[in-house]
XYZ file of C-alpha atoms in Angstrom:
306
model
C 199.949 -32.816 14.099
C 201.476 -33.727 17.560
C 201.932 -37.129 19.194
C 201.136 -37.016 22.918
C 202.014 -39.683 25.465
C 198.662 -41.369 25.389
C 196.724 -39.905 22.480
C 197.242 -38.255 18.893
C 196.670 -34.355 18.891
C 195.838 -32.903 15.672
C 196.007 -29.249 15.159
C 193.446 -27.001 13.498
C 195.140 -26.737 10.066
C 195.577 -30.426 9.943
C 192.000 -30.971 10.953
C 190.824 -28.785 7.992
C 193.027 -30.784 5.705
C 191.706 -33.873 6.719
C 188.131 -32.783 6.548
C 188.625 -31.594 3.058
C 190.208 -34.963 2.029
C 187.191 -36.997 3.459
C 184.685 -35.006 1.380
C 183.076 -37.130 -1.336
C 184.139 -36.314 -4.741
C 181.920 -33.848 -6.652
C 182.320 -33.213 -10.196
C 182.980 -29.618 -11.241
C 180.249 -30.051 -14.015
C 177.838 -30.762 -11.370
C 178.313 -27.370 -9.956
C 178.123 -25.610 -13.206
C 174.791 -27.316 -14.047
C 173.464 -26.329 -10.789
C 174.615 -22.735 -11.057
C 173.349 -22.700 -14.595
C 169.890 -23.783 -13.520
C 169.735 -21.043 -10.878
C 170.522 -18.382 -13.448
C 167.337 -16.692 -15.062
C 168.837 -16.029 -18.320
C 170.064 -19.461 -18.820
C 166.762 -21.034 -17.815
C 164.853 -18.725 -20.159
C 167.443 -19.621 -23.011
C 166.975 -23.287 -22.269
C 163.209 -23.065 -22.485
C 163.425 -21.305 -25.712
C 165.916 -23.934 -27.156
C 163.861 -26.759 -25.611
C 160.871 -25.477 -27.586
C 163.116 -25.594 -30.707
C 164.146 -29.071 -30.298
C 160.728 -30.453 -29.537
C 159.602 -28.649 -32.814
C 162.461 -30.292 -34.472
C 162.058 -33.885 -33.315
C 158.105 -33.781 -33.216
C 157.350 -31.492 -35.987
C 154.948 -33.917 -37.756
C 152.857 -34.236 -34.446
C 153.086 -30.630 -33.476
C 152.449 -29.096 -36.767
C 148.415 -28.755 -37.260
C 148.516 -29.003 -41.144
C 150.688 -30.353 -43.930
C 153.306 -27.588 -44.365
C 153.631 -28.479 -48.111
C 150.028 -28.539 -49.215
C 147.434 -25.874 -49.343
C 144.453 -24.547 -51.058
C 144.357 -21.543 -53.314
C 141.146 -20.654 -51.858
C 142.710 -20.151 -48.410
C 145.680 -18.024 -49.689
C 146.757 -15.092 -47.470
C 144.148 -15.743 -44.795
C 144.661 -13.828 -41.567
C 145.614 -15.535 -38.388
C 142.518 -17.205 -36.973
C 141.248 -20.184 -34.959
C 141.776 -22.340 -38.249
C 145.211 -20.979 -39.149
C 146.825 -19.614 -36.024
C 149.686 -18.030 -37.966
C 147.551 -17.387 -41.221
C 148.270 -18.847 -44.519
C 150.867 -17.861 -47.236
C 150.463 -17.100 -51.062
C 149.745 -20.674 -51.772
C 147.320 -21.432 -49.078
C 149.914 -23.085 -46.824
C 149.622 -22.913 -43.041
C 152.417 -20.719 -41.705
C 152.511 -22.242 -38.280
C 153.208 -25.736 -39.647
C 155.825 -24.376 -41.939
C 157.531 -22.506 -39.051
C 157.613 -25.498 -37.011
C 159.005 -27.849 -39.902
C 161.594 -24.990 -40.575
C 163.282 -25.554 -37.022
C 164.534 -28.819 -38.491
C 166.368 -26.911 -41.137
C 167.707 -24.146 -38.942
C 168.861 -26.289 -35.898
C 170.112 -28.970 -38.158
C 172.262 -26.592 -40.106
C 173.254 -24.777 -36.924
C 174.537 -28.036 -35.491
C 176.420 -29.386 -38.429
C 178.017 -26.139 -39.152
C 179.031 -25.475 -35.569
C 180.429 -28.904 -35.274
C 182.513 -28.436 -38.360
C 183.914 -25.072 -37.016
C 184.643 -26.423 -33.583
C 186.456 -29.388 -34.901
C 188.605 -27.323 -37.297
C 189.284 -24.525 -34.604
C 190.205 -27.156 -32.009
C 192.636 -28.947 -34.117
C 194.292 -25.844 -35.735
C 194.378 -23.941 -32.333
C 195.831 -26.877 -30.542
C 198.570 -27.441 -33.079
C 199.409 -23.556 -33.161
C 199.577 -23.195 -29.436
C 201.327 -26.403 -28.514
C 203.942 -26.512 -31.384
C 204.554 -22.728 -31.670
C 207.343 -21.283 -33.911
C 206.939 -20.966 -37.485
C 203.843 -23.236 -37.425
C 202.079 -20.938 -35.247
C 202.945 -18.005 -37.238
C 201.677 -19.660 -40.361
C 198.360 -20.759 -38.967
C 197.803 -17.303 -37.641
C 198.592 -15.673 -40.773
C 196.045 -17.929 -42.529
C 193.538 -17.229 -40.035
C 194.194 -13.468 -40.599
C 193.325 -13.872 -44.329
C 189.963 -15.388 -43.154
C 189.313 -12.485 -40.754
C 190.033 -10.072 -43.651
C 186.777 -11.041 -45.381
C 183.264 -10.678 -43.817
C 182.285 -14.334 -42.924
C 178.903 -14.042 -44.305
C 180.355 -12.746 -47.842
C 182.825 -15.525 -47.794
C 179.966 -18.105 -47.122
C 177.747 -16.484 -49.999
C 180.916 -16.826 -52.318
C 181.415 -20.403 -51.350
C 177.852 -21.459 -52.008
C 177.564 -19.427 -54.988
C 180.743 -21.294 -56.432
C 179.992 -24.825 -55.199
C 176.068 -24.756 -55.909
C 172.906 -23.900 -53.712
C 172.241 -26.562 -51.274
C 171.941 -27.304 -47.639
C 175.191 -29.401 -47.473
C 177.119 -26.569 -49.154
C 175.433 -24.144 -46.588
C 176.851 -26.152 -43.754
C 180.034 -26.570 -45.052
C 180.457 -22.766 -46.123
C 179.334 -21.575 -42.687
C 181.498 -23.995 -40.884
C 184.747 -23.188 -42.776
C 184.196 -19.433 -42.201
C 183.859 -19.633 -38.523
C 186.656 -21.679 -37.194
C 189.058 -18.808 -36.762
C 187.483 -17.554 -33.289
C 187.690 -21.161 -31.859
C 191.264 -21.782 -33.124
C 192.474 -18.420 -31.551
C 190.783 -19.259 -28.292
C 192.169 -22.580 -28.124
C 195.613 -21.208 -28.995
C 195.625 -18.689 -26.383
C 194.743 -21.380 -23.813
C 197.379 -23.753 -24.938
C 200.117 -20.892 -24.669
C 199.372 -20.845 -20.941
C 198.572 -24.352 -20.446
C 201.732 -25.883 -21.889
C 203.717 -24.218 -19.278
C 201.583 -25.537 -16.244
C 203.200 -28.207 -14.047
C 200.797 -31.091 -14.907
C 201.832 -30.743 -18.610
C 205.446 -30.652 -17.793
C 205.079 -33.724 -15.603
C 203.330 -35.510 -18.538
C 206.253 -34.730 -20.766
C 208.688 -35.918 -18.035
C 207.075 -39.382 -17.878
C 207.244 -39.616 -21.621
C 203.549 -38.984 -22.678
C 203.149 -38.301 -26.469
C 202.227 -34.817 -27.671
C 198.865 -36.342 -28.829
C 198.301 -37.875 -25.467
C 199.163 -34.377 -23.694
C 196.948 -32.384 -26.046
C 193.851 -34.447 -26.104
C 193.954 -36.015 -22.542
C 195.251 -32.995 -20.568
C 195.124 -29.685 -22.335
C 191.811 -29.698 -24.479
C 189.685 -30.667 -21.420
C 190.934 -27.647 -19.418
C 190.304 -25.387 -22.475
C 186.721 -26.549 -23.171
C 185.060 -23.872 -20.948
C 185.332 -20.889 -23.525
C 184.532 -23.064 -26.343
C 181.305 -24.034 -24.959
C 180.420 -20.555 -24.566
C 181.487 -19.408 -28.109
C 179.767 -22.633 -29.567
C 176.524 -21.687 -27.824
C 176.701 -18.165 -29.035
C 177.841 -19.304 -32.575
C 174.601 -21.416 -32.980
C 172.572 -18.112 -33.137
C 174.976 -16.795 -35.664
C 174.656 -20.233 -37.816
C 170.938 -19.800 -37.628
C 171.142 -16.235 -38.998
C 173.433 -17.397 -41.556
C 171.449 -20.113 -42.785
C 168.339 -17.818 -42.879
C 170.403 -15.295 -44.882
C 171.633 -17.636 -47.563
C 168.104 -19.149 -47.836
C 166.677 -15.624 -48.358
C 168.924 -15.116 -51.069
C 168.158 -18.355 -52.818
C 171.295 -20.119 -51.928
C 169.980 -22.417 -49.079
C 166.973 -24.523 -48.800
C 165.119 -24.617 -52.157
C 161.221 -24.273 -52.474
C 159.184 -25.765 -51.391
C 161.350 -26.586 -48.499
C 159.864 -25.003 -45.165
C 162.923 -22.810 -44.295
C 162.650 -19.460 -42.108
C 164.902 -17.625 -44.652
C 162.954 -18.816 -47.903
C 159.679 -17.829 -46.046
C 161.038 -14.338 -45.417
C 162.064 -14.123 -49.037
C 158.542 -15.016 -50.301
C 156.831 -12.984 -47.673
C 158.578 -9.761 -48.488
C 156.416 -9.332 -51.585
C 153.199 -9.380 -49.309
C 154.273 -7.156 -46.662
C 151.548 -4.378 -47.293
C 148.582 -6.720 -47.895
C 149.720 -9.874 -45.606
C 152.480 -9.057 -43.066
C 152.051 -12.122 -41.134
C 153.537 -14.108 -44.002
C 157.089 -12.753 -43.064
C 156.410 -11.472 -39.616
C 156.076 -15.062 -38.082
C 159.154 -16.909 -39.655
C 161.018 -13.512 -38.647
C 160.056 -13.695 -35.100
C 160.886 -17.392 -34.780
C 164.554 -16.395 -35.841
C 164.731 -13.599 -33.508
C 163.345 -15.534 -30.606
C 165.750 -18.657 -31.329
C 168.722 -16.666 -31.645
C 167.796 -14.637 -28.469
C 167.630 -18.048 -26.688
C 171.019 -19.256 -27.673
C 172.591 -15.550 -26.950
C 171.022 -15.756 -23.507
C 172.229 -19.259 -22.605
C 175.592 -18.308 -23.856
C 175.745 -15.101 -22.087
C 174.875 -17.064 -18.686
C 177.290 -19.995 -19.526
C 179.996 -17.135 -19.713
C 179.306 -15.889 -16.379
C 179.128 -19.459 -14.800
C 182.225 -21.059 -16.495
C 184.496 -17.862 -16.071
C 185.407 -17.572 -12.472
C 186.163 -13.898 -12.927
C 182.562 -13.134 -13.744
C 180.834 -15.262 -11.191
C 178.594 -13.172 -9.062
C 178.242 -10.433 -11.751
C 174.927 -10.011 -13.310
């Protein structure tokens, strides 16, 4: 920038700087939303998840029949205009039970994911920020959890504490926190050396304020991706436990319990197990597609890579 005799002369670099500073503020999450909606995989995943959410919130209005009442004269009917997905061994409408099963699957997935994310965020933040022996202790505990298959550990916990949906949520949540904790720890190890964190320490900010106000918001992107993908795992986990009789108990409409009852009729009425199985596959596929697309959007190294 040069000052002339009669006017102010601004060189080109300064002009660019001034132009950038005068641009209206635009939230980075707005750009993420726009990029997400332009991705075919994310749109397909959102449509599937949207259909599941509608089924969860409006199951009573969407279901054509009562999912818990049936007539034995209608048992094992093939799919037709009266029963689009056919009926089960008790004459209950499978479509209605599949729709009501979304409440169980999505509810368990949301609560279990919330538990695992909360534990992982707290434990990973402490390990990454404090470091030292605290970090080593937390990582060794996570190694113990990783030594056991998570689903086997969840089955053991539910078998010990009793078969119920609340125990299923807690068990799945307590077995899936390790991945979140390790990701947060890795992010904190790099973030705590950044100038904005050192500046916060210099002005006397408390560790809690630094962690929750400055560091966690900058480490949320990978957590969002993992949580989206983890929803699919939770749905499969709930279905697996219900299939084994450790989750939702009859006559509750659960995709896993419907698969368990339908396996006895695979030769004479395969639709009894086929439709709840398809619901599990499609729902998990929707969350996986959305999570995969969000990974590409939120990771700058993968943007533009299909």
